[in-house]
Coordinates of C-alpha atoms and ligand atoms in Angstrom, one line a residue:
X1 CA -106.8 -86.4 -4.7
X2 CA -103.3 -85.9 -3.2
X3 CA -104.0 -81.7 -2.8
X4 CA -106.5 -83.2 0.1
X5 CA -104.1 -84.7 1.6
X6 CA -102.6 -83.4 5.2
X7 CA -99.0 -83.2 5.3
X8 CA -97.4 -83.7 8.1
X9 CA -93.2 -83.8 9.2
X10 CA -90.9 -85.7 11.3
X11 CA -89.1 -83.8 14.2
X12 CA -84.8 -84.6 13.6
X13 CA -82.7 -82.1 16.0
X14 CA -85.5 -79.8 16.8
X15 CA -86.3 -79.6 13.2
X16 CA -89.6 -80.6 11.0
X17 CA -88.4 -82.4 8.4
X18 CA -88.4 -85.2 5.7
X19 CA -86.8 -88.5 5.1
X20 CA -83.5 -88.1 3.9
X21 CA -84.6 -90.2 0.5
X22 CA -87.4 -87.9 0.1
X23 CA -90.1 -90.8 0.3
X24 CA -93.3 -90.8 1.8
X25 CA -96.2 -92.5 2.5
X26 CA -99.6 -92.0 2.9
X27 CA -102.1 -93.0 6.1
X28 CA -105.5 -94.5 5.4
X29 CA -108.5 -93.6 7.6
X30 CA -110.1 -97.1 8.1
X31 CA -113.6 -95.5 8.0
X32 CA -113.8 -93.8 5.0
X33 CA -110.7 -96.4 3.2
X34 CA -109.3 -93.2 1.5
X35 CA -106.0 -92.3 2.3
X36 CA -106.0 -88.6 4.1
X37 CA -102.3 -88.0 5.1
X38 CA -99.0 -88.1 3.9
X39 CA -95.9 -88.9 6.4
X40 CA -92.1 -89.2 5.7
X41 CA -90.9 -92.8 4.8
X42 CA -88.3 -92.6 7.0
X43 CA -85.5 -94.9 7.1
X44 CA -82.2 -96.4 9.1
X45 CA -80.6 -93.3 7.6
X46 CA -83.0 -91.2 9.2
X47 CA -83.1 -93.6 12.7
X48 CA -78.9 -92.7 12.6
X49 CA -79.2 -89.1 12.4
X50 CA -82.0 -89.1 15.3
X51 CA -79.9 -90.8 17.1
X52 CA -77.0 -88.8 16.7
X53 CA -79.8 -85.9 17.2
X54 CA -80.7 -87.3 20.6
X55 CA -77.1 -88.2 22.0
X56 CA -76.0 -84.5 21.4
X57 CA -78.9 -83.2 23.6
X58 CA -77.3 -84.9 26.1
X59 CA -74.1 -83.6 26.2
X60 CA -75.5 -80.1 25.7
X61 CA -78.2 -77.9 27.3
X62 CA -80.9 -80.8 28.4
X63 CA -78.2 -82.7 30.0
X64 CA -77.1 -80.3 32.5
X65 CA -80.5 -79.0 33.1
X66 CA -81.9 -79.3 36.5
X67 CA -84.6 -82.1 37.6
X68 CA -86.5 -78.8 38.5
X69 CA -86.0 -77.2 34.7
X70 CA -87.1 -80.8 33.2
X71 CA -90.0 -80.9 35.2
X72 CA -91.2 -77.0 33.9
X73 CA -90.7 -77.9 30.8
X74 CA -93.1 -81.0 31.0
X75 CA -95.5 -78.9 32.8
X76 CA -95.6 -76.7 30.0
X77 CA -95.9 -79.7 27.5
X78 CA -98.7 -80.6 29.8
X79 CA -100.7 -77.8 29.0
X80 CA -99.9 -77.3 25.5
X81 CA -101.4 -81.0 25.3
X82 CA -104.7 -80.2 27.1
X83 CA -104.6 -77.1 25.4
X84 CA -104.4 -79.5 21.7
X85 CA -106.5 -81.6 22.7
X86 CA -109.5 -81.5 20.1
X87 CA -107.2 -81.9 17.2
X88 CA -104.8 -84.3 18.2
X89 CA -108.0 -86.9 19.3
X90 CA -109.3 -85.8 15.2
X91 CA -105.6 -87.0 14.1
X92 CA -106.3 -90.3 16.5
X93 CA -109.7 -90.7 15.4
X94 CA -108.6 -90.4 11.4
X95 CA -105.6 -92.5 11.4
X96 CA -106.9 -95.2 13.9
X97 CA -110.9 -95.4 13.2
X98 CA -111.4 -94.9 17.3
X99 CA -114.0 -93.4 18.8
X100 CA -113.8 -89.8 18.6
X101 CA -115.6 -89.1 22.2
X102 CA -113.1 -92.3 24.0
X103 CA -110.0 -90.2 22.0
X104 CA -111.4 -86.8 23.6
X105 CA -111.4 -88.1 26.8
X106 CA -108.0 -90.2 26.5
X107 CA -106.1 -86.9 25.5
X108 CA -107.8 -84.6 27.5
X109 CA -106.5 -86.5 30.3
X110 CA -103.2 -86.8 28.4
X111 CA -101.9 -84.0 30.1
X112 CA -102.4 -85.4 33.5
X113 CA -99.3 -87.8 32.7
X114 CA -96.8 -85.3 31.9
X115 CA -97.6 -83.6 35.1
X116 CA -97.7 -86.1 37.3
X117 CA -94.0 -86.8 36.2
X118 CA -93.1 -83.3 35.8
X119 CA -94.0 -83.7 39.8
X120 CA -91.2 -86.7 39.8
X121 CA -88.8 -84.9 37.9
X122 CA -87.1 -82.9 40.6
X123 CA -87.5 -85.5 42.9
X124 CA -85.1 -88.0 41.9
X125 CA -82.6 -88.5 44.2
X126 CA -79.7 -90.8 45.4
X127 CA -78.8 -92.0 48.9
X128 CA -75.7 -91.9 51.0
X129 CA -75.2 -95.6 51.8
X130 CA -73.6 -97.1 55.2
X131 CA -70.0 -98.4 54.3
X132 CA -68.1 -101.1 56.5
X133 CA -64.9 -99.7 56.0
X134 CA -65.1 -96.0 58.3
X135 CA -62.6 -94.7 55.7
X136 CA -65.4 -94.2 52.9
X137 CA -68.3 -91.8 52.5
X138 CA -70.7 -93.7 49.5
X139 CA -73.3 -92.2 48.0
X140 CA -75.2 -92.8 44.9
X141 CA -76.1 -90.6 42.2
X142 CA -79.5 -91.6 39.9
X143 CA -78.3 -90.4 36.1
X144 CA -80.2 -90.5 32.9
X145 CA -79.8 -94.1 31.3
X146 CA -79.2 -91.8 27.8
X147 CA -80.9 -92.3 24.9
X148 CA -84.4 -93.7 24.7
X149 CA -86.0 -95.4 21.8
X150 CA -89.9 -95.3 22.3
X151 CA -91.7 -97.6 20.0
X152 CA -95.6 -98.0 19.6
X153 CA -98.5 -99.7 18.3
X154 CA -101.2 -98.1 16.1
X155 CA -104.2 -98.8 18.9
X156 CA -103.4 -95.9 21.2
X157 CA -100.7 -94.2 19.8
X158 CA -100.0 -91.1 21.9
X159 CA -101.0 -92.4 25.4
X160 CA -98.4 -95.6 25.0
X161 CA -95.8 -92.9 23.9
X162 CA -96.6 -90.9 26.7
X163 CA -96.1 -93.7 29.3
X164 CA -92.2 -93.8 27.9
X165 CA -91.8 -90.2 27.0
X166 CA -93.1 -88.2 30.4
X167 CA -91.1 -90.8 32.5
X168 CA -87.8 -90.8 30.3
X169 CA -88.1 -87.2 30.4
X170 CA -88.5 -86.5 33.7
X171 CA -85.3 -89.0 34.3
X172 CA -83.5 -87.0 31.7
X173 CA -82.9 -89.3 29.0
X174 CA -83.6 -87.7 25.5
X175 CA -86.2 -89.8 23.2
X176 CA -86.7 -91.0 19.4
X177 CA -89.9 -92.2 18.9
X178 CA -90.9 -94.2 16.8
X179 CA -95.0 -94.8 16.0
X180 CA -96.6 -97.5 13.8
X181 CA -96.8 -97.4 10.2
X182 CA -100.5 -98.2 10.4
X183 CA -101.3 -95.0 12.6
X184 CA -98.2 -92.7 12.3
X185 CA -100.0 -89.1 12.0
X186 CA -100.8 -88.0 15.6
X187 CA -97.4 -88.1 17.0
X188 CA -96.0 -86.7 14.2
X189 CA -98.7 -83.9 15.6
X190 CA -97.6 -84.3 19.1
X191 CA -93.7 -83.8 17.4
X192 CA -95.4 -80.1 16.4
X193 CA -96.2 -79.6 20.7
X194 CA -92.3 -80.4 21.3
X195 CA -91.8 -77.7 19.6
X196 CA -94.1 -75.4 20.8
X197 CA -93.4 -76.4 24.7
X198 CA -89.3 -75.3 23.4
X199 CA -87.4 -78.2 24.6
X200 CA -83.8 -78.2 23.3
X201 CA -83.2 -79.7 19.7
X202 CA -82.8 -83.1 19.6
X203 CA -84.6 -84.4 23.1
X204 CA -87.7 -85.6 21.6
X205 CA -87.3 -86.5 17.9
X206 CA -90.1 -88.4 16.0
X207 CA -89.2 -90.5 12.8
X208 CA -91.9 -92.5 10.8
X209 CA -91.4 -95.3 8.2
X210 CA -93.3 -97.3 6.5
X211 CA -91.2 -100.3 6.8
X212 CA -90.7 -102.5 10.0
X213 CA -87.0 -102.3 8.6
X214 CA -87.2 -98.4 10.5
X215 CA -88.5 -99.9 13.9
X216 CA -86.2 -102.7 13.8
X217 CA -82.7 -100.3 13.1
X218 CA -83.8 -98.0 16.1
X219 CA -83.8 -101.2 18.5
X220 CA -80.6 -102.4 17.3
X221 CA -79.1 -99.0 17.0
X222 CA -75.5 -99.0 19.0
X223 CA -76.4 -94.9 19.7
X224 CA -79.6 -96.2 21.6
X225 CA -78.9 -97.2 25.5
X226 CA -82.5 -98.5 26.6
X227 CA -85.2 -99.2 24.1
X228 CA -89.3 -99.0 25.7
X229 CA -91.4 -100.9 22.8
X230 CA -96.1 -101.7 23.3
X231 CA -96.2 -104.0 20.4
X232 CA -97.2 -107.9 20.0
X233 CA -95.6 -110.1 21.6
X234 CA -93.8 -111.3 18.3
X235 CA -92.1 -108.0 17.8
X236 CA -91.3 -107.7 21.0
X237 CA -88.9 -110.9 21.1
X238 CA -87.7 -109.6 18.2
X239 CA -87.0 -105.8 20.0
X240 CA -85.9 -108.1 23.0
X241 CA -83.1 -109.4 21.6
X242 CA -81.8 -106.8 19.5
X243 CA -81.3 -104.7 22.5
X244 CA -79.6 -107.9 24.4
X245 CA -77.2 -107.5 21.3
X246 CA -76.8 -103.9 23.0
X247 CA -76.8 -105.3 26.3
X248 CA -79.5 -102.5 27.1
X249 CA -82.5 -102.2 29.4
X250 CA -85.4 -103.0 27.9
X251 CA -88.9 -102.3 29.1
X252 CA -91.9 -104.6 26.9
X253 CA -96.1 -104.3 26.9
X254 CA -97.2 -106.5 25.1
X255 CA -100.2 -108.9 24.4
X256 CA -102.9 -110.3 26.5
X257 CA -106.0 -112.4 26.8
X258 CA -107.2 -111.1 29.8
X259 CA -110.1 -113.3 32.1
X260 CA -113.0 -111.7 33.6
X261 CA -113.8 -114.1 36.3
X262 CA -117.5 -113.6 37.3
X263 CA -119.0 -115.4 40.7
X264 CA -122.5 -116.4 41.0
X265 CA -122.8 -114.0 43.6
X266 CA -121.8 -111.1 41.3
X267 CA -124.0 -108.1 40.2
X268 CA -124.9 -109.4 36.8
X269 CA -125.8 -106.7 35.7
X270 CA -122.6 -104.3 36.4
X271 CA -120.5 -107.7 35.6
X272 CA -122.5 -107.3 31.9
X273 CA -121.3 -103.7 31.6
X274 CA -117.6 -104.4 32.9
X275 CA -117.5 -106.9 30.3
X276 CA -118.9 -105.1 27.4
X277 CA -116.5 -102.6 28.6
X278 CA -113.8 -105.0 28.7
X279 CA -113.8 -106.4 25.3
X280 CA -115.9 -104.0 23.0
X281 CA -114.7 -100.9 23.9
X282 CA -112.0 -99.6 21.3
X283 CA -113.6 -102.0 18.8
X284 CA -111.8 -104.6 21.3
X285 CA -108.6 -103.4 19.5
X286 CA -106.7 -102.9 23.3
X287 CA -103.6 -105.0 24.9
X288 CA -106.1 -105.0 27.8
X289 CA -109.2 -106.3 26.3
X290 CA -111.3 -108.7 28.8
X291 CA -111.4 -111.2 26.0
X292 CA -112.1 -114.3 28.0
X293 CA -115.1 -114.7 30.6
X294 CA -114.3 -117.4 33.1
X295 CA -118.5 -117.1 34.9
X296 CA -120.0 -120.1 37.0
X297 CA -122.2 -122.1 35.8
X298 CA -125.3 -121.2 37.7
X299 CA -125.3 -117.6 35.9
X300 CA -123.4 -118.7 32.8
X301 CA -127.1 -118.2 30.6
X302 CA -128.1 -115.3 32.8
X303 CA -124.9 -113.4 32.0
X304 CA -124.5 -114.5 28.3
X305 CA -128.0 -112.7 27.7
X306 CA -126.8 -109.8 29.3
X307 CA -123.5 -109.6 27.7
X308 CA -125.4 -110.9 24.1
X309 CA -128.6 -108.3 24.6
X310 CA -126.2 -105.0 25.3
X311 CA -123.8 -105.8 22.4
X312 CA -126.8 -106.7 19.9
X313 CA -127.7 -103.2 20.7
X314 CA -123.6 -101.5 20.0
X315 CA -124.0 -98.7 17.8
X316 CA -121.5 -99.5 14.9
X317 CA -120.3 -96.2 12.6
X318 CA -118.9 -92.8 12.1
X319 CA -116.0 -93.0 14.6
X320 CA -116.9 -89.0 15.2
X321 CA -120.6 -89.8 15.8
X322 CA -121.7 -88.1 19.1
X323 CA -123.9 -91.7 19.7
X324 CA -121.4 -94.2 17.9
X325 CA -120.6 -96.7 20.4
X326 CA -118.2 -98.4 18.1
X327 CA -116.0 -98.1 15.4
X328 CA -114.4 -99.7 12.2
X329 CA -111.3 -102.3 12.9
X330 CA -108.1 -100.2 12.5
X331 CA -106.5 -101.1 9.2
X332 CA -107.2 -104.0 6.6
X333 CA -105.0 -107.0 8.2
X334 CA -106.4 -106.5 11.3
X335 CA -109.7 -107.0 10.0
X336 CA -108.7 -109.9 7.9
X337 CA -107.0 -111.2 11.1
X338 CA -110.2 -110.9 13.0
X339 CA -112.2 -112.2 10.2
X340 CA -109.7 -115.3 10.3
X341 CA -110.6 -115.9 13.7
X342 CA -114.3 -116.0 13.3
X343 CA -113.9 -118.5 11.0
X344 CA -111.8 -121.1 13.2
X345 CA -114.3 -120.4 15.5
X346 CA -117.6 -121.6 13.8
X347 CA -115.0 -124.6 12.3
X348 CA -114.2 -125.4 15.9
X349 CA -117.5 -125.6 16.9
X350 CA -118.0 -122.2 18.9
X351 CA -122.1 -120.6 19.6
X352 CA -122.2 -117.7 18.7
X353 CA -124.3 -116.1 21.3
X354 CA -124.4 -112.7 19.1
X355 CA -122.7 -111.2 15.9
X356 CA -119.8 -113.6 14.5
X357 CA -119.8 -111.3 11.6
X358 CA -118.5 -108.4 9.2
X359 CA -121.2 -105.8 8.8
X360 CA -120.4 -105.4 5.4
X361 CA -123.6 -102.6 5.8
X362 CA -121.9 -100.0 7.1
X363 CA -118.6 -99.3 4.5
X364 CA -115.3 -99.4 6.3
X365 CA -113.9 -102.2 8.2
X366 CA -116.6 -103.2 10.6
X367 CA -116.8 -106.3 12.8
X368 CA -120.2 -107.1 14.9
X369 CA -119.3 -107.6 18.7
X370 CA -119.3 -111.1 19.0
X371 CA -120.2 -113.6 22.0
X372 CA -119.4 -116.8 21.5
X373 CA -119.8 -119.8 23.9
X374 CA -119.1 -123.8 24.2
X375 CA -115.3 -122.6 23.8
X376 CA -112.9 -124.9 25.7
X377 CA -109.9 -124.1 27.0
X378 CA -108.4 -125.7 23.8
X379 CA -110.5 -123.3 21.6
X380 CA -108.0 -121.0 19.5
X381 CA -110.1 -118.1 20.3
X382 CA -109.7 -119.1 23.9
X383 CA -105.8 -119.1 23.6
X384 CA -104.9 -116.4 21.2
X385 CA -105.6 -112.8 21.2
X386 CA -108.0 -111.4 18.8
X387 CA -107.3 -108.0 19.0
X388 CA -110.7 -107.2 18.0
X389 CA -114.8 -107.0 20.2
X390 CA -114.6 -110.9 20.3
X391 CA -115.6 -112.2 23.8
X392 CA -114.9 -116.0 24.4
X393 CA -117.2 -117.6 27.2
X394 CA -116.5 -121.0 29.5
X395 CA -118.0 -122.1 32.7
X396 CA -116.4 -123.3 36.0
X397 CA -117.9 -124.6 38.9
X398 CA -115.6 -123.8 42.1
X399 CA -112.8 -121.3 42.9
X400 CA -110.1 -123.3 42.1
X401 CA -110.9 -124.3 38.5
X402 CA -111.7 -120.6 38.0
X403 CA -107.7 -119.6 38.8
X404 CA -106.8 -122.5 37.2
X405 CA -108.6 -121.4 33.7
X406 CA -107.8 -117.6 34.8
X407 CA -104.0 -118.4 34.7
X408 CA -103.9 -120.6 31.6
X409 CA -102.4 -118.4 29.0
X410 CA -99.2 -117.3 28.5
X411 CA -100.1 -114.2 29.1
X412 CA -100.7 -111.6 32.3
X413 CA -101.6 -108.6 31.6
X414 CA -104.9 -107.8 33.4
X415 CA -107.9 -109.5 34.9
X416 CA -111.2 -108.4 36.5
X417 CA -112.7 -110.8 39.5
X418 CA -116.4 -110.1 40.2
X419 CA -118.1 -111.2 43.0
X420 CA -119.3 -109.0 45.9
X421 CA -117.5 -111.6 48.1
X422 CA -115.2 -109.7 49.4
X423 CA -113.1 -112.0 51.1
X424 CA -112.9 -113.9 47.9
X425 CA -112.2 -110.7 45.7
X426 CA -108.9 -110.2 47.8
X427 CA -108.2 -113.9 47.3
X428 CA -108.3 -114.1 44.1
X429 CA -107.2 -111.5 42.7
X430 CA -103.9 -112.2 45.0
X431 CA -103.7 -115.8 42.8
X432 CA -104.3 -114.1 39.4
X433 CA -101.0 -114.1 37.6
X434 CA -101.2 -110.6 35.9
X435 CA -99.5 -107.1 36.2
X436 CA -103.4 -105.5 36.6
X437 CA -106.3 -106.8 38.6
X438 CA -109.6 -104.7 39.0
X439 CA -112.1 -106.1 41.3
X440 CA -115.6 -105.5 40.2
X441 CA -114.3 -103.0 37.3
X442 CA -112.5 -102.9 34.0
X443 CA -110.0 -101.0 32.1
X444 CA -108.7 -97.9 34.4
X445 CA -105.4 -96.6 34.0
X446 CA -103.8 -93.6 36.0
X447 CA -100.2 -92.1 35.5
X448 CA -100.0 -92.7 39.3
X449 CA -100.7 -97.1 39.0
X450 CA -98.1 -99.2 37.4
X451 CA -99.2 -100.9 34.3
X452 CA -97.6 -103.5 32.7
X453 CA -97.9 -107.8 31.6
X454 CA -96.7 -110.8 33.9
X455 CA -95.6 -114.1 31.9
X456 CA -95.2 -113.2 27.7
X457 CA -97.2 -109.9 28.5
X458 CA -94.2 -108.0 29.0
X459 CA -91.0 -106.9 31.1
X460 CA -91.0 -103.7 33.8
X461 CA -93.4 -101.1 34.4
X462 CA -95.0 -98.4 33.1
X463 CA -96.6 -95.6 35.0
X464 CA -96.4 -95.0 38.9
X465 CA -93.5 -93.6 40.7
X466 CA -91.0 -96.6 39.7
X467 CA -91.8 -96.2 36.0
X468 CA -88.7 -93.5 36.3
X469 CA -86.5 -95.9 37.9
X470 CA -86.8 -97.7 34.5
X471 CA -85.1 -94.4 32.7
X472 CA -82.4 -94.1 35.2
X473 CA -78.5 -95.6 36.1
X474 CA -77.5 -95.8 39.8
X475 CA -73.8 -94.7 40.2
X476 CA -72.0 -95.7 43.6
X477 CA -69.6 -92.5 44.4
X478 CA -66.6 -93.8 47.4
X479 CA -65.1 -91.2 48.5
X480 CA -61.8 -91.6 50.5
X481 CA -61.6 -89.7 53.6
X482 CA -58.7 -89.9 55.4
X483 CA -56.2 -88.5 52.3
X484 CA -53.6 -91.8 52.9
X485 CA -52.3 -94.2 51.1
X486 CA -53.2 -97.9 51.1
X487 CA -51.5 -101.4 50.4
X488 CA -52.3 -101.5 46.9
X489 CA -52.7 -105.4 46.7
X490 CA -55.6 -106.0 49.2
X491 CA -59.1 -105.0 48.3
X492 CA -61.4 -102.4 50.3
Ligands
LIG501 P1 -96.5 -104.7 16.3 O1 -95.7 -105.5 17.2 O2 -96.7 -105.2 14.9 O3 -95.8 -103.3 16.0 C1 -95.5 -102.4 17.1 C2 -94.4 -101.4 16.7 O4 -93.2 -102.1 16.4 C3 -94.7 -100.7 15.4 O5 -94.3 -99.4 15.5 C4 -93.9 -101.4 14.4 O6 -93.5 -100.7 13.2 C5 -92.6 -101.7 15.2 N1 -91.8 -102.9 14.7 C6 -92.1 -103.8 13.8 N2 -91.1 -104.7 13.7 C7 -90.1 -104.3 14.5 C8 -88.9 -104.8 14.8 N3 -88.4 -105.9 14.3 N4 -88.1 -104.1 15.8 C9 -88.6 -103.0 16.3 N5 -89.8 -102.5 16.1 C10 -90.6 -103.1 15.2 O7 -97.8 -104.4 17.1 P2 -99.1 -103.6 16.5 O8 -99.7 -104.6 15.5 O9 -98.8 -102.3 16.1 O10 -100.0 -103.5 17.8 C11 -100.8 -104.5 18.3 C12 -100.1 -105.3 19.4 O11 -99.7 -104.5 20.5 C13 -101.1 -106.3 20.1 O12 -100.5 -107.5 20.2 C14 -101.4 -105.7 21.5 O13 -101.7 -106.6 22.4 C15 -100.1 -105.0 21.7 N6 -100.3 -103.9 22.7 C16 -99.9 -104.0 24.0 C17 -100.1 -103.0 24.9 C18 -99.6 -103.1 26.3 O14 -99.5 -102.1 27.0 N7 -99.2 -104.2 26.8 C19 -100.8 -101.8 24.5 C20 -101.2 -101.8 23.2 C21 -101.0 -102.8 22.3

């Protein structure tokens, strides 16, 4: 009944509001299939007058605000986060079908990202540069690069905004962000924090739509001067070159289909949980998902029956279940997509070592976590990302076929090497062609560690000191010293 329904607003010019038209549309909770909020269908109408929103923060209060006023601001909006914790992991959890305890966690430590830029904000500084010609002081100044469009996927909605917004902030760039149609509701709650934490109208501004139409105006918008997109890699082409049309920075995360590369000397059974981690965590549903497992032959069986014996026993349901281990695929093509894949797996000949199934048992949109093995490197499983807890398995037998296999994707995003070698650990995760390698571990982030895809898997850097730089201009200032005149037809 629509009078359950949540209701939530866009923030346009530090103001909650609707689409212009009116419209709306309504999320779906992929657990229970019923719709249970209703968001603004914005449109290119709305995307123009965000814009326009964002630009005149700039030229007003935010943009002659200090690097020391930014960062108390985003100190503040640090602790209203932590403080909001709770209900903004319930908005994750009911638009996205994840985990309720991972979502806890993930924004309770979403704080931590906003103050570790806040602690780069007044930092920011340029340099006084050597000239050849005495006659000249130069020095650079590091300005905003203006206004930022921040576009995400539905998987982890807030934390991928937050690796744009905290650093664009801090850099001083004013933000419209724009989430997916398929889990729109929780940054349309963060919008409700930007208002709280008193930021001038207009530097953050939140639009949803439910057309890609709204995604694709704000990349090609002539307002926007840098555009910071997580999406597939499809899209991101697509974002790519609409802001070449712009001639504007661009920062992309995109895809992956991410090795695990697993030694015969390897502890088995923490290589096991690393990759049950890797792949089934987040119903496998993350850019960083561990979905292929490169192991040696000599523990190829050993491992499988690991890997197979711990997923058998996931605990599929409630995504708020204090014992749920994992939840329902996100939303309804997903699921087919997944579904899709399964097939042209048993058609190509793929074991499947465990599940290879719906579980049509539980209501919602539930996939068993899946092993499957005999995949070769042709396998379409092998090559494309799933996007769901589908774990394809080959064997190798030296080093040198295991970077070879590692590095045949068009991808690089991330990568695991265990082996307790640690000579070889080094190695190899020196030859890996991806943007993250963890050696005897899986899927840790930090605001403090760059994160982002080698290859198709992206362009620049999020997170880490030089995920700023990505927000910022350099201007060279010369300065004459001497007060003359020069011959005005010679250079320097
Ligand atoms: P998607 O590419 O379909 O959509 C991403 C966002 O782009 C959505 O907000 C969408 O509305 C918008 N969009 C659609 N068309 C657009 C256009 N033409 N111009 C501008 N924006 C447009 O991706 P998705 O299905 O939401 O997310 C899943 C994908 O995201 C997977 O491929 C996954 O690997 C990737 N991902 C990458 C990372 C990373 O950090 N590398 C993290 C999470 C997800």
């Amino acid at each position: 009944m629509a009078g359950e329904l949540e209701h939530f607003r866009m923030l346009i010019g530090g103001k909650a509001v609707g689409a212009e038209s009116g419209a709306t549309f309504e999320s779906h909770n992929p657990y229970t299939g019923r719709p249970w909020a209703v968001v603004p269908d914005g449109g290119p109408a709305d995307v123009d007058t965000a814009v326009a929103a964002a630009r005149a923060s700039l030229d007003g209060e935010w943009g002659s605000m200090t690097g020391f006023a930014r960062a108390a601001l985003l100190r503040r909006l640090a602790d209203i986060v932590a403080a909001n914790a709770e209900r903004l992991a319930r908005l994750e959890v009911n638009d996205s079908g994840k985990l309720y305890r991972e979502m806890i966690g993930q924004l309770n430590g979403l704080g931590g990202w906003y103050q570790y830029f806040a602690g780069l904000a007044d930092k920011i500084e340029g340099r006084q540069i050597p000239s050849p010609n005495p006659n000249y002081l130069v020095y650079t100044r590091r300005e905003p690069v203006g206004v930022v469009a921040a576009i995400t996927p539905w998987n982890s909605p807030l934390l991928l905004m937050t690796w744009k917004v905290a650093p664009a902030l801090a850099a001083g760039c004013a933000v419209v962000v724009k989430p997916s149609e398929h889990a729109p509701v929780s940054t349309l709650g963060f919008a409700e924090l930007i208002e709280q934490a008193e930021f001038p109208p207009g530097v953050v501004n939140v639009i949803t739509g439910l057309s890609r139409e709204t995604g694709a105006a704000l990349a090609a918008h002539p307002g926007v001067d840098k555009v910071a997109f997580t999406g597939s890699t499809a899209t991101g082409r697509a974002v790519a070159r609409a802001a070449a049309e712009n001639i504007n920075k661009v920062t992309l995360e995109l895809g992956g289909k991410s090795p695990q590369v697993v030694f015969p000397d390897a502890d088995l059974a923490a290589a096991a949980n690393g990759i049950v981690a890797g792949v089934f965590a987040a119903t496998g549903q993350t850019c960083m998902a561990g979905s292929r497992l490169i192991v040696h032959q000599d523990v190829h069986d050993e491992l499988i029956r690991l890997v197979a014996e711990r997923a058998a026993k996931i605990k599929l349901g409630d995504p708020n279940g204090a014992d749920t281990e994992m939840g329902p695929v996100a939303n309804v093509p997903q699921y087919q997509k997944i579904l899709g894949y399964l097939q042209t797996a048993k058609d190509e000949g793929a074991t499947i070592a465990c599940g290879g199934a719906a579980d049509r048992g539980l209501g919602g949109l539930f996939v068993k976590p899946t092993v499957l093995t005999g995949i070769t490197p042709e396998s379409t499983v092998y090559k494309e990302e799933v996007f769901g807890p589908v774990l394809a398995a080959l064997t190798f037998t030296d080093e040198d076929e295991a970077i070879k296999l590692a590095n045949d994707t068009p991808y690089g995003l991330a990568a695991a090497v265990w082996t307790k070698d640690v000579h070889r650990a080094h190695r190899v995760a020196a030859r890996i062609k991806a943007g993250s390698v963890w050696i005897n571990a899986y899927r840790v982030v930090a605001p403090s560690v760059p994160f982002g895809g080698f290859k198709h898997s992206g362009l620049g850097r999020e997170n880490g000191i030089h995920a700023v730089d990505e927000y910022l201009e350099e201007k060279a200032v010369w300065v004459e010293l001497t007060g003359g005149t020069r011959d005005p037809f010679t250079l320097g």
